[in-house]
Coordinates of C-alpha atoms in Angstrom, one line a residue:
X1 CA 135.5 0.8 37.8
X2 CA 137.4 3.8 36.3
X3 CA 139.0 2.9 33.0
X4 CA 141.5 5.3 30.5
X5 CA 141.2 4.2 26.4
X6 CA 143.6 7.0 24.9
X7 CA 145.3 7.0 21.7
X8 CA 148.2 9.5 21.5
X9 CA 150.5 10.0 18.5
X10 CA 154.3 9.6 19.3
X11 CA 157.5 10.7 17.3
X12 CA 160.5 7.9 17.8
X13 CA 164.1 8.5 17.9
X14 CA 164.3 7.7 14.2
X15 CA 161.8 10.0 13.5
X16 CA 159.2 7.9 12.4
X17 CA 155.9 8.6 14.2
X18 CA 153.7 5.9 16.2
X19 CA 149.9 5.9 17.2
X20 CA 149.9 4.6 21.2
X21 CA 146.7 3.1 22.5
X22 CA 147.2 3.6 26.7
X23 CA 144.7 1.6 28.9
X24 CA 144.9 2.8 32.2
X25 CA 142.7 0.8 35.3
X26 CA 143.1 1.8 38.7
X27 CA 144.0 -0.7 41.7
X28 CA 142.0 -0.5 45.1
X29 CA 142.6 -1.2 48.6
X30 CA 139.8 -2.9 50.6
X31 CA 138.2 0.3 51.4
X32 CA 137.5 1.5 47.5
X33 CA 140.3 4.0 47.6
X34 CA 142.6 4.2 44.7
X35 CA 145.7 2.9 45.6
X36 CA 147.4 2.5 41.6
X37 CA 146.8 1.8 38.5
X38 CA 148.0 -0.8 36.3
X39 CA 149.0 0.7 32.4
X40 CA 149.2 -1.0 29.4
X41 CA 150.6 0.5 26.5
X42 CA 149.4 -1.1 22.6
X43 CA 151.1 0.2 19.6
X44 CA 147.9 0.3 17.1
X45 CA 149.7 2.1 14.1
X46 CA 149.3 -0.8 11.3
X47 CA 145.9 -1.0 13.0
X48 CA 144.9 2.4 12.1
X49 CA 146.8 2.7 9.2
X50 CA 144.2 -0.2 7.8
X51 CA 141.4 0.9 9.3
X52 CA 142.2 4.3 7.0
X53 CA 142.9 2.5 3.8
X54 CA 139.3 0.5 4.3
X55 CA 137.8 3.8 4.6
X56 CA 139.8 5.4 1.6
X57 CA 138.6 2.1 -0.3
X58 CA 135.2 2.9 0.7
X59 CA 135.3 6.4 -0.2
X60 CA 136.7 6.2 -3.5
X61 CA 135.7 4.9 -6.5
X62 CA 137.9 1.8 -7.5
X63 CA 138.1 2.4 -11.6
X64 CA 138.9 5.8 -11.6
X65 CA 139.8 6.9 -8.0
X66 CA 137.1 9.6 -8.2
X67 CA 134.9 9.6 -5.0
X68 CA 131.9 7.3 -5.0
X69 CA 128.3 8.2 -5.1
X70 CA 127.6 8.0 -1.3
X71 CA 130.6 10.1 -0.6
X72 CA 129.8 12.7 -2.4
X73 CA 126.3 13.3 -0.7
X74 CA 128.2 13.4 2.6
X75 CA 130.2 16.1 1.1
X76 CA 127.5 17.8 -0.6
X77 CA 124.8 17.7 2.5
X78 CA 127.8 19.5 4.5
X79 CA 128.6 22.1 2.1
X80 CA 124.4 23.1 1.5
X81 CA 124.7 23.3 5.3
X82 CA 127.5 25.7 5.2
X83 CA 126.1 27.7 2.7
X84 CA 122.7 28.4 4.3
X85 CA 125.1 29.4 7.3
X86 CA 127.4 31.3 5.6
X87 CA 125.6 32.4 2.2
X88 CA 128.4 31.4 -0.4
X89 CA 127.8 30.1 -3.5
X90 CA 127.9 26.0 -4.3
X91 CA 127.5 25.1 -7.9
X92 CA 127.6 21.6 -9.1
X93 CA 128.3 20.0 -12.6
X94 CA 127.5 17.2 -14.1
X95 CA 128.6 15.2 -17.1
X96 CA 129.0 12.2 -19.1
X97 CA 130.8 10.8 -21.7
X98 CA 128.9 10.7 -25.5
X99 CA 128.0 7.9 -26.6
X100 CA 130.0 5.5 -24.5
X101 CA 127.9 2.5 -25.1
X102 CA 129.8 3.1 -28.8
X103 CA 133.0 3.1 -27.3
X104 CA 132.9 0.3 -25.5
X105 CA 131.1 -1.7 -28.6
X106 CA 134.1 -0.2 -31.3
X107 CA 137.3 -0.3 -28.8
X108 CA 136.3 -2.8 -25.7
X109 CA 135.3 -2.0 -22.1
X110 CA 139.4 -2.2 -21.0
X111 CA 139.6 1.4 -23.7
X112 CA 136.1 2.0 -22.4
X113 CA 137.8 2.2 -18.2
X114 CA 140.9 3.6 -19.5
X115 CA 138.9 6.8 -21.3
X116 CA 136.9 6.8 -17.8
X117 CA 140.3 6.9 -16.2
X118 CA 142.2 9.7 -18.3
X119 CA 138.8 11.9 -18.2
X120 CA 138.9 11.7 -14.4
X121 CA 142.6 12.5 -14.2
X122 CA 142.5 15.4 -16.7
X123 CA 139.2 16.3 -14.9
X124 CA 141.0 16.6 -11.2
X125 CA 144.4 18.5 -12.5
X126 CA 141.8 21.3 -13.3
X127 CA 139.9 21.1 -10.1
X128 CA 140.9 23.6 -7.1
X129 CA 141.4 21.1 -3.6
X130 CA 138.8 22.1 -2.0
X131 CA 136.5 20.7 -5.1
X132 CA 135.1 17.6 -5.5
X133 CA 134.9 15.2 -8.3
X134 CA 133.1 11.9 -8.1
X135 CA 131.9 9.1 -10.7
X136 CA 128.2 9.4 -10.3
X137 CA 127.9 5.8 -12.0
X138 CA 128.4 4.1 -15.2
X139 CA 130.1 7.4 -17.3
X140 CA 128.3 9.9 -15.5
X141 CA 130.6 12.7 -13.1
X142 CA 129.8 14.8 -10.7
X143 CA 131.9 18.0 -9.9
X144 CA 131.0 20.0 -6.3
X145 CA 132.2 23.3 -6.7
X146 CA 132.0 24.9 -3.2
X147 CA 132.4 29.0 -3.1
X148 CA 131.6 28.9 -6.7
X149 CA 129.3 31.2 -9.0
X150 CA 126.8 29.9 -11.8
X151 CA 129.3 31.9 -14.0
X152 CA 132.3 30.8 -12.3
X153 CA 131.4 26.9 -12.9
X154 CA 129.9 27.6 -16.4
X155 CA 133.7 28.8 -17.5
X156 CA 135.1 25.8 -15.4
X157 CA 132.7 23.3 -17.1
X158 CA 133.3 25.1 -20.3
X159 CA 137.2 24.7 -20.1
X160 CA 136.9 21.0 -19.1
X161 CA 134.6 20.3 -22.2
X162 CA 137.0 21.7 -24.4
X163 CA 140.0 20.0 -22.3
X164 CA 138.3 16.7 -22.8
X165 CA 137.5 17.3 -26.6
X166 CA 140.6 18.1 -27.3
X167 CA 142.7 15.3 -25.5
X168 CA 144.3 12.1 -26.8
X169 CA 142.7 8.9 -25.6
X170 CA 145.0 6.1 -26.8
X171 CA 143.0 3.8 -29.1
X172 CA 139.5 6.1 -29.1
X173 CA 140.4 8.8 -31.6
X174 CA 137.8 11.6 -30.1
X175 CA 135.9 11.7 -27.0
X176 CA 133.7 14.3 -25.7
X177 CA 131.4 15.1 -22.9
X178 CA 127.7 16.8 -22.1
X179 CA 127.7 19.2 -19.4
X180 CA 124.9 20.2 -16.8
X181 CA 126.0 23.4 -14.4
X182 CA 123.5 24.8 -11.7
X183 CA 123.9 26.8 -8.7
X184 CA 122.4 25.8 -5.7
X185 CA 119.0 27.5 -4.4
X186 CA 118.0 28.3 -0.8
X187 CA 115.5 25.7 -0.8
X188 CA 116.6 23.1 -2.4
X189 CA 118.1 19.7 -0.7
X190 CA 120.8 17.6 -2.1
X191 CA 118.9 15.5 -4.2
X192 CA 116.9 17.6 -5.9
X193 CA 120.1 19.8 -6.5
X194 CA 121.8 16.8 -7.9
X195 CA 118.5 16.2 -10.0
X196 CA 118.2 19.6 -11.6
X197 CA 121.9 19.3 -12.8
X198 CA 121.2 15.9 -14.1
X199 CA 118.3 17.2 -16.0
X200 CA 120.3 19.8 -17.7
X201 CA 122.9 17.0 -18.6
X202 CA 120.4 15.4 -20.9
X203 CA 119.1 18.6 -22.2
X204 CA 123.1 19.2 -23.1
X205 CA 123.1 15.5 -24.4
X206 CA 120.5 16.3 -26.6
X207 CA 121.3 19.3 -27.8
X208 CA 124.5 17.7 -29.8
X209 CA 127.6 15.9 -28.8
X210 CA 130.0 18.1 -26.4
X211 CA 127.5 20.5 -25.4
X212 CA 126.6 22.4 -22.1
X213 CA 123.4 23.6 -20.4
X214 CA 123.5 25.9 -17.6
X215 CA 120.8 27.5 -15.6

C-alpha cells in the first residue's frame, strides 16, 4: 500500500494560522489499479504546539531560563563544526558566582535563585542573538560566543563582570563573578574546550573575588 503523512501549515479566514496533518490512502479495483483515494484531514496544532513547549522545557533551564547543560553541547559541537568549515573564530566564557555557598547561608536559597535569576537576565540583555548563554550547574554559566575573537570575548566578559559587580541584587548587597575566556583551537573537541575555560575560571576564582583569566 501507498500511504501520504503530510503536515502543511494553513492561514484561516480570521487570520489565525493552523498546522494540517493530511493522510492520504489510495482505493483499488480488483486488478491493483488505483482507482481513489480516501483523505483524511487532522488539525494537530495544540499537538505541536505541546510537543514544542516539552522541547522548550527540555532545552532550558527551569530556574533561570538559561539553556541547560546538554543543550549547549548540541550548540557548541555544531558551531566547532562550522568553524573547522568555515575558519571563524568561537570563544567561550565561563563564570560563577563568588562565594555563593555564602549567600545562600546569610540570605536563603529563594535570594540565592533570585541572584541566579537577575545575573542570567542582566547576562542575556548584553548577549548578541546568535550567542549563547546556559547555566552550566549549580552557579556556574557558560557563554558561546560564535564569530568571536579571544579579544572580542575578553572585553565582553570584562563588561559583564563589571555589569554584574555593579548591579543591585535586592537583599544581597554585592555580588560578583569569576571569569574564564578562551578561544577555540583547531584541535580541540567540545569538552576539552569547555574544560580549558573551566580551568581558567578557578584560576580567576583564585586570583581574588571578580576577577578574569583569559588565554
Amino acid at each position: 500500500e501507498i500511504s501520504i503523512d503530510e503536515e502543511v501549515e494553513i492561514e484561516c479566514l480570521d487570520g489565525t494560522r493552523k498546522i494540517i496533518l493530511n493522510s492520504a490512502m489510495p482505493v483499488r479495483d480488483e486488478h491493483g489499479g488505483i482507482v481513489g483515494a480516501i483523505s483524511v484531514n487532522h488539525d494537530v496544532t495544540e499537538r505541536k504546539r505541546f510537543e514544542e513547549q516539552l522541547r522548550g522545557m527540555a532545552d532550558r533551564d527551569l530556574l533561570t531560563n538559561a539553556y541547560t547543560r546538554r543543550s549547549l553541547y548540541d550548540f557548541l559541537e555544531t558551531e566547532i563544526h562550522r568553524v573547522r568549515r568555515y575558519g571563524d573564530p568561537l570563544s567561550v566564557i565561563m563564570f560563577d558566582v563568588d562565594h555563593f555557598k555564602e549567600i545562600n547561608d546569610d540570605h536563603g536559597h529563594a535570594a540565592g535563585d533570585r541572584v541566579l535569576v537577575a545575573i542570567s537576565e542582566l547576562v542575556r540583555e548584553a548577549l548578541r542573538g546568535l550567542d549563547r548563554l546556559a547555566r552550566y550547574g549549580g552557579e556556574e554559566f557558560l557563554i558561546i560566543a560564535p564569530n568571536t575573537s579571544l579579544r572580542k570575548a575578553v572585553t565582553l566578559a570584562e563588561r559583564l563582570r563589571t555589569s554584574i559587580a555593579t548591579a543591585s541584587f535586592d537583599t544581597v548587597a554585592r555580588v560578583t563573578c569569576s571569569f574564564g575566556v578562551c578561544q577555540f583551537e583547531g584541535d580541540e573537541n567540545a569538552d576539552v574546550l569547555v574544560r580549558r575555560a573551566d580551568d581558567l575560571m578557578y584560576k580567576a576564582r583564585r586570583s581574588g573575588r571578580s576577577s578574569l583569566v583569559a588565554e
